Amino acid sequence: MTLTPEAPSRTTLVVHVRLDTAGKPLAVRHDGRIWIVDPDTESQHWFARDSWWDTRRTAAVGSGDLVSVEYWRVQVLGSHSALRTFTLRREPLATQWLLESIDDGC
């Protein structure tokens, strides 16, 4: 399944995200293309809490943060395409990023 700007979706896809040394996204590989994060726009970064009581996830003491979901909303440019907004999400303790949605422009 491919997310497109014409059909934004909340279905998530695994994507590869290149980060700078501070952890800010620089580029996203999605659907065989590299999308460069526009350096002239302000990226949004926030954390939300996972509803651990619904997932019933258990872990040993000292396992790490099991409830913080990391989000980035970035403006990206692809070759021969208009500016798009990607919402990226990383689940607690995960190493992979998920593309939560694609929207047109700013």
Coordinates of N, CA, C and O in Angstrom, one line a residue:
M1 N 0.8 -1.2 0.0 CA 0.0 0.0 0.0 C 0.9 1.2 0.0 O 1.9 1.3 0.7
T2 N 0.5 2.2 -0.8 CA 1.3 3.4 -0.9 C 0.4 4.6 -0.4 O -0.7 4.7 -0.9
L3 N 0.9 5.4 0.5 CA 0.3 6.7 0.9 C 0.5 7.7 -0.2 O 1.6 7.8 -0.7
T4 N -0.5 8.4 -0.6 CA -0.3 9.5 -1.6 C -0.9 10.7 -1.1 O -1.8 10.7 -0.3
P5 N -0.5 11.9 -1.6 CA -1.1 13.2 -1.2 C -2.5 13.2 -1.6 O -3.3 13.9 -0.9
E6 N -2.9 12.6 -2.6 CA -4.3 12.6 -3.1 C -5.2 11.8 -2.2 O -6.4 12.0 -2.1
A7 N -4.6 10.8 -1.5 CA -5.4 10.0 -0.6 C -4.6 9.8 0.7 O -4.1 8.8 1.1
P8 N -4.6 10.9 1.5 CA -3.9 10.8 2.8 C -4.5 9.8 3.7 O -5.7 9.5 3.6
S9 N -3.7 9.2 4.5 CA -4.3 8.0 5.3 C -3.6 8.0 6.6 O -2.5 8.5 6.8
R10 N -4.2 7.4 7.6 CA -3.6 7.1 8.9 C -3.0 5.8 8.9 O -2.4 5.4 10.0
T11 N -3.0 5.0 7.8 CA -2.3 3.7 7.8 C -0.8 4.0 7.8 O -0.4 4.9 7.1
T12 N -0.1 3.2 8.6 CA 1.3 3.5 8.7 C 2.2 2.6 7.9 O 1.8 1.4 7.7
L13 N 3.2 3.1 7.3 CA 4.2 2.4 6.6 C 5.6 2.6 7.2 O 5.9 3.7 7.6
V14 N 6.4 1.5 7.2 CA 7.8 1.7 7.6 C 8.6 2.5 6.6 O 8.5 2.2 5.4
V15 N 9.3 3.5 7.1 CA 10.2 4.3 6.2 C 11.6 4.4 6.9 O 11.7 4.2 8.1
H16 N 12.5 4.7 6.1 CA 13.9 5.0 6.6 C 14.1 6.5 6.7 O 13.8 7.2 5.8
V17 N 14.5 6.9 7.9 CA 14.7 8.3 8.1 C 16.2 8.6 8.5 O 16.8 7.9 9.3
R18 N 16.8 9.6 7.8 CA 18.1 10.0 8.1 C 18.1 11.2 9.0 O 17.3 12.1 8.7
L19 N 18.8 11.1 10.1 CA 18.8 12.1 11.2 C 20.1 12.8 11.3 O 21.1 12.2 11.0
D20 N 20.0 14.1 11.7 CA 21.3 14.8 12.0 C 21.8 14.3 13.4 O 21.1 13.5 14.1
T21 N 22.9 14.9 13.9 CA 23.4 14.5 15.1 C 22.6 14.8 16.3 O 22.7 14.2 17.4
A22 N 21.6 15.8 16.1 CA 20.7 16.1 17.2 C 19.4 15.3 17.2 O 18.6 15.5 18.0
G23 N 19.3 14.5 16.2 CA 18.1 13.6 16.1 C 17.0 14.2 15.2 O 15.9 13.6 15.2
K24 N 17.3 15.3 14.5 CA 16.2 15.9 13.6 C 16.3 15.2 12.2 O 17.4 15.0 11.7
P25 N 15.1 14.9 11.7 CA 15.1 14.3 10.3 C 15.7 15.2 9.3 O 15.4 16.4 9.2
L26 N 16.5 14.6 8.4 CA 17.1 15.3 7.2 C 16.5 14.8 5.9 O 16.4 15.6 5.0
A27 N 16.2 13.5 5.9 CA 15.6 13.0 4.7 C 14.8 11.7 5.0 O 15.0 11.1 6.1
V28 N 13.8 11.4 4.1 CA 13.0 10.2 4.3 C 13.0 9.4 3.1 O 12.8 10.0 2.0
R29 N 13.2 8.1 3.2 CA 13.1 7.2 2.0 C 11.7 6.6 2.1 O 11.4 5.8 3.0
H30 N 10.9 6.9 1.1 CA 9.5 6.4 1.0 C 9.2 6.0 -0.4 O 9.4 6.8 -1.3
D31 N 8.6 4.9 -0.6 CA 8.2 4.4 -1.9 C 9.2 4.5 -3.0 O 9.0 5.0 -4.1
G32 N 10.5 4.1 -2.6 CA 11.6 4.1 -3.6 C 12.2 5.5 -3.9 O 13.0 5.6 -4.8
R33 N 11.7 6.5 -3.2 CA 12.2 7.9 -3.5 C 12.8 8.5 -2.2 O 12.5 8.1 -1.1
I34 N 13.7 9.4 -2.4 CA 14.3 10.2 -1.3 C 13.6 11.5 -1.2 O 13.6 12.3 -2.2
W35 N 13.1 11.8 -0.1 CA 12.4 13.1 0.2 C 13.3 13.9 1.2 O 13.6 13.4 2.3
I36 N 13.7 15.1 0.7 CA 14.6 15.9 1.5 C 13.8 16.8 2.4 O 12.8 17.5 1.9
V37 N 14.1 16.9 3.7 CA 13.4 17.8 4.6 C 13.8 19.2 4.2 O 15.0 19.5 4.1
D38 N 12.8 20.1 4.0 CA 13.1 21.5 3.6 C 13.7 22.2 4.7 O 13.1 22.4 5.8
P39 N 15.0 22.7 4.5 CA 15.7 23.4 5.6 C 15.1 24.8 5.9 O 15.4 25.4 6.9
D40 N 14.3 25.3 5.0 CA 13.7 26.6 5.1 C 12.3 26.6 5.9 O 11.7 27.7 6.1
T41 N 11.9 25.4 6.3 CA 10.6 25.3 7.1 C 10.9 24.8 8.5 O 11.9 24.2 8.7
E42 N 10.0 25.1 9.4 CA 10.2 24.7 10.8 C 9.5 23.4 11.0 O 8.3 23.2 10.7
S43 N 10.3 22.4 11.4 CA 9.7 21.0 11.7 C 9.1 21.1 13.1 O 9.6 21.8 14.0
Q44 N 8.1 20.3 13.3 CA 7.4 20.2 14.6 C 7.8 18.8 15.2 O 7.8 17.8 14.5
H45 N 8.1 18.9 16.5 CA 8.6 17.7 17.2 C 7.8 17.6 18.5 O 7.7 18.6 19.2
W46 N 7.2 16.4 18.8 CA 6.5 16.3 20.1 C 6.5 14.8 20.5 O 6.8 13.9 19.7
F47 N 6.1 14.6 21.7 CA 5.9 13.2 22.2 C 4.5 13.1 22.7 O 3.9 14.0 23.2
A48 N 3.9 11.9 22.6 CA 2.6 11.5 23.1 C 2.8 10.3 23.9 O 3.9 9.6 23.9
R49 N 1.8 9.9 24.7 CA 1.9 8.7 25.5 C 1.1 7.6 24.9 O 0.0 7.7 24.4
D50 N 1.7 6.4 24.9 CA 1.1 5.2 24.4 C 0.1 4.8 25.4 O 0.3 4.9 26.6
S51 N -1.0 4.2 25.0 CA -2.0 3.7 25.9 C -1.6 2.3 26.3 O -2.2 1.3 25.9
W52 N -0.6 2.2 27.2 CA -0.1 0.9 27.6 C -1.2 0.0 28.3 O -1.1 -1.2 28.2
W53 N -2.2 0.6 28.8 CA -3.2 -0.2 29.5 C -4.1 -0.9 28.4 O -4.7 -1.9 28.8
D54 N -4.1 -0.4 27.2 CA -4.8 -1.1 26.1 C -3.9 -2.2 25.5 O -4.4 -3.3 25.0
T55 N -2.6 -1.9 25.3 CA -1.7 -2.9 24.7 C -1.3 -4.0 25.6 O -0.8 -5.0 25.2
R56 N -1.4 -3.7 26.9 CA -1.0 -4.7 27.9 C 0.4 -5.1 27.8 O 0.8 -6.3 28.0
R57 N 1.3 -4.2 27.4 CA 2.7 -4.5 27.2 C 3.3 -4.5 28.6 O 3.1 -3.7 29.5
T58 N 4.1 -5.6 28.9 CA 4.8 -5.7 30.1 C 6.3 -5.8 29.8 O 6.7 -6.2 28.8
A59 N 7.1 -5.4 30.8 CA 8.5 -5.4 30.6 C 9.2 -5.5 32.0 O 8.6 -5.1 33.0
A60 N 10.4 -5.9 32.0 CA 11.1 -6.0 33.2 C 11.6 -4.6 33.7 O 11.7 -3.7 32.9
V61 N 11.8 -4.5 35.0 CA 12.3 -3.2 35.5 C 13.6 -2.8 34.8 O 14.4 -3.7 34.6
G62 N 13.7 -1.6 34.4 CA 14.9 -1.1 33.7 C 14.9 -1.3 32.2 O 15.9 -1.0 31.6
S63 N 13.7 -1.7 31.7 CA 13.7 -1.9 30.2 C 13.7 -0.6 29.4 O 13.9 -0.6 28.2
G64 N 13.4 0.5 30.0 CA 13.4 1.8 29.3 C 12.0 2.4 29.2 O 11.1 1.9 29.9
D65 N 11.9 3.4 28.4 CA 10.6 4.1 28.3 C 9.6 3.3 27.4 O 9.9 3.2 26.2
L66 N 8.6 2.8 28.0 CA 7.6 2.0 27.2 C 6.4 2.8 26.8 O 5.4 2.2 26.2
V67 N 6.3 4.1 27.1 CA 5.1 4.9 26.8 C 5.2 6.1 25.9 O 4.3 6.6 25.4
S68 N 6.4 6.6 25.7 CA 6.6 7.8 24.9 C 6.7 7.5 23.4 O 7.6 6.8 22.9
V69 N 5.7 8.0 22.7 CA 5.7 7.9 21.2 C 6.2 9.2 20.6 O 5.7 10.2 21.0
E70 N 7.3 9.1 19.8 CA 7.9 10.3 19.2 C 7.3 10.6 17.9 O 7.1 9.7 17.1
Y71 N 7.0 11.9 17.7 CA 6.5 12.4 16.4 C 7.3 13.5 15.8 O 7.9 14.3 16.6
W72 N 7.4 13.5 14.5 CA 7.9 14.7 13.7 C 7.0 15.0 12.6 O 6.5 14.1 11.9
R73 N 6.7 16.2 12.4 CA 5.9 16.7 11.2 C 6.9 17.6 10.5 O 7.4 18.6 11.0
V74 N 7.3 17.1 9.2 CA 8.3 17.8 8.4 C 7.7 18.1 7.1 O 6.9 17.4 6.5
Q75 N 8.3 19.2 6.5 CA 8.0 19.6 5.1 C 9.1 18.9 4.3 O 10.3 19.1 4.5
V76 N 8.7 18.2 3.2 CA 9.7 17.5 2.4 C 9.5 17.9 0.9 O 8.4 18.2 0.5
L77 N 10.6 17.8 0.2 CA 10.7 18.0 -1.2 C 11.2 16.8 -1.9 O 12.2 16.2 -1.5
G78 N 10.5 16.4 -3.0 CA 11.0 15.3 -3.8 C 11.3 15.9 -5.2 O 10.9 16.9 -5.5
S79 N 12.1 15.1 -6.0 CA 12.4 15.7 -7.3 C 11.1 15.7 -8.1 O 10.3 14.8 -8.1
H80 N 10.9 16.9 -8.7 CA 9.8 17.1 -9.6 C 8.4 17.0 -8.8 O 7.5 16.6 -9.4
S81 N 8.4 17.4 -7.6 CA 7.1 17.3 -6.8 C 7.0 18.6 -5.9 O 8.0 19.2 -5.5
A82 N 5.8 18.8 -5.6 CA 5.5 20.0 -4.7 C 5.9 19.6 -3.3 O 6.1 18.5 -2.9
L83 N 5.9 20.7 -2.4 CA 6.2 20.5 -1.0 C 5.1 19.7 -0.4 O 3.9 19.9 -0.7
R84 N 5.4 18.7 0.4 CA 4.5 17.8 1.1 C 4.8 17.8 2.6 O 5.9 18.1 3.0
T85 N 3.8 17.4 3.4 CA 4.0 17.3 4.8 C 3.9 15.8 5.2 O 2.9 15.2 4.9
F86 N 5.0 15.4 5.8 CA 5.0 14.0 6.3 C 4.9 14.0 7.8 O 5.6 14.8 8.5
T87 N 4.1 13.2 8.4 CA 4.0 13.0 9.8 C 4.7 11.6 10.1 O 4.2 10.6 9.6
L88 N 5.8 11.7 10.8 CA 6.5 10.5 11.2 C 6.3 10.1 12.6 O 6.1 11.0 13.5
R89 N 6.3 8.8 12.9 CA 6.1 8.3 14.3 C 7.0 7.2 14.6 O 7.3 6.3 13.7
R90 N 7.5 7.2 15.8 CA 8.4 6.1 16.3 C 7.8 5.6 17.6 O 7.6 6.4 18.6
E91 N 7.5 4.3 17.7 CA 6.9 3.7 18.9 C 7.9 3.6 20.0 O 9.1 3.5 19.7
P92 N 7.5 3.4 21.2 CA 8.4 3.2 22.3 C 9.4 2.1 22.1 O 8.9 1.0 21.6
L93 N 10.6 2.3 22.3 CA 11.7 1.3 22.2 C 11.9 0.8 20.7 O 12.7 -0.1 20.5
A94 N 11.2 1.4 19.7 CA 11.4 0.9 18.4 C 12.6 1.6 17.7 O 13.0 2.7 18.1
T95 N 13.2 1.0 16.7 CA 14.3 1.6 16.0 C 13.8 2.1 14.6 O 14.5 2.8 14.0
Q96 N 12.6 1.6 14.2 CA 12.1 2.0 12.9 C 11.1 3.1 13.0 O 10.5 3.3 14.0
W97 N 11.0 3.9 11.9 CA 10.1 5.0 11.8 C 8.9 4.6 11.0 O 9.0 3.8 10.1
L98 N 7.7 5.1 11.3 CA 6.5 4.9 10.6 C 6.1 6.2 9.9 O 6.1 7.2 10.6
L99 N 5.6 6.1 8.7 CA 5.0 7.3 8.0 C 3.5 7.2 8.3 O 2.8 6.3 7.9
E100 N 3.1 8.1 9.2 CA 1.7 8.1 9.6 C 0.7 8.8 8.6 O -0.4 8.3 8.4
S101 N 1.2 9.9 8.0 CA 0.4 10.5 7.0 C 1.2 11.4 6.1 O 2.3 11.8 6.4
I102 N 0.6 11.7 4.9 CA 1.1 12.6 3.9 C 0.0 13.6 3.6 O -1.1 13.2 3.4
D103 N 0.4 14.9 3.7 CA -0.6 15.9 3.3 C 0.0 16.9 2.3 O 1.2 17.1 2.3
D104 N -0.8 17.6 1.5 CA -0.3 18.6 0.6 C 0.2 19.8 1.4 O -0.5 20.2 2.3
G105 N 1.3 20.3 0.9 CA 1.8 21.6 1.3 C 1.8 21.9 2.8 O 1.8 21.0 3.6
C106 N 2.0 23.2 3.0 CA 2.1 23.7 4.4 C 0.8 23.6 5.0 O 0.1 23.8 5.7

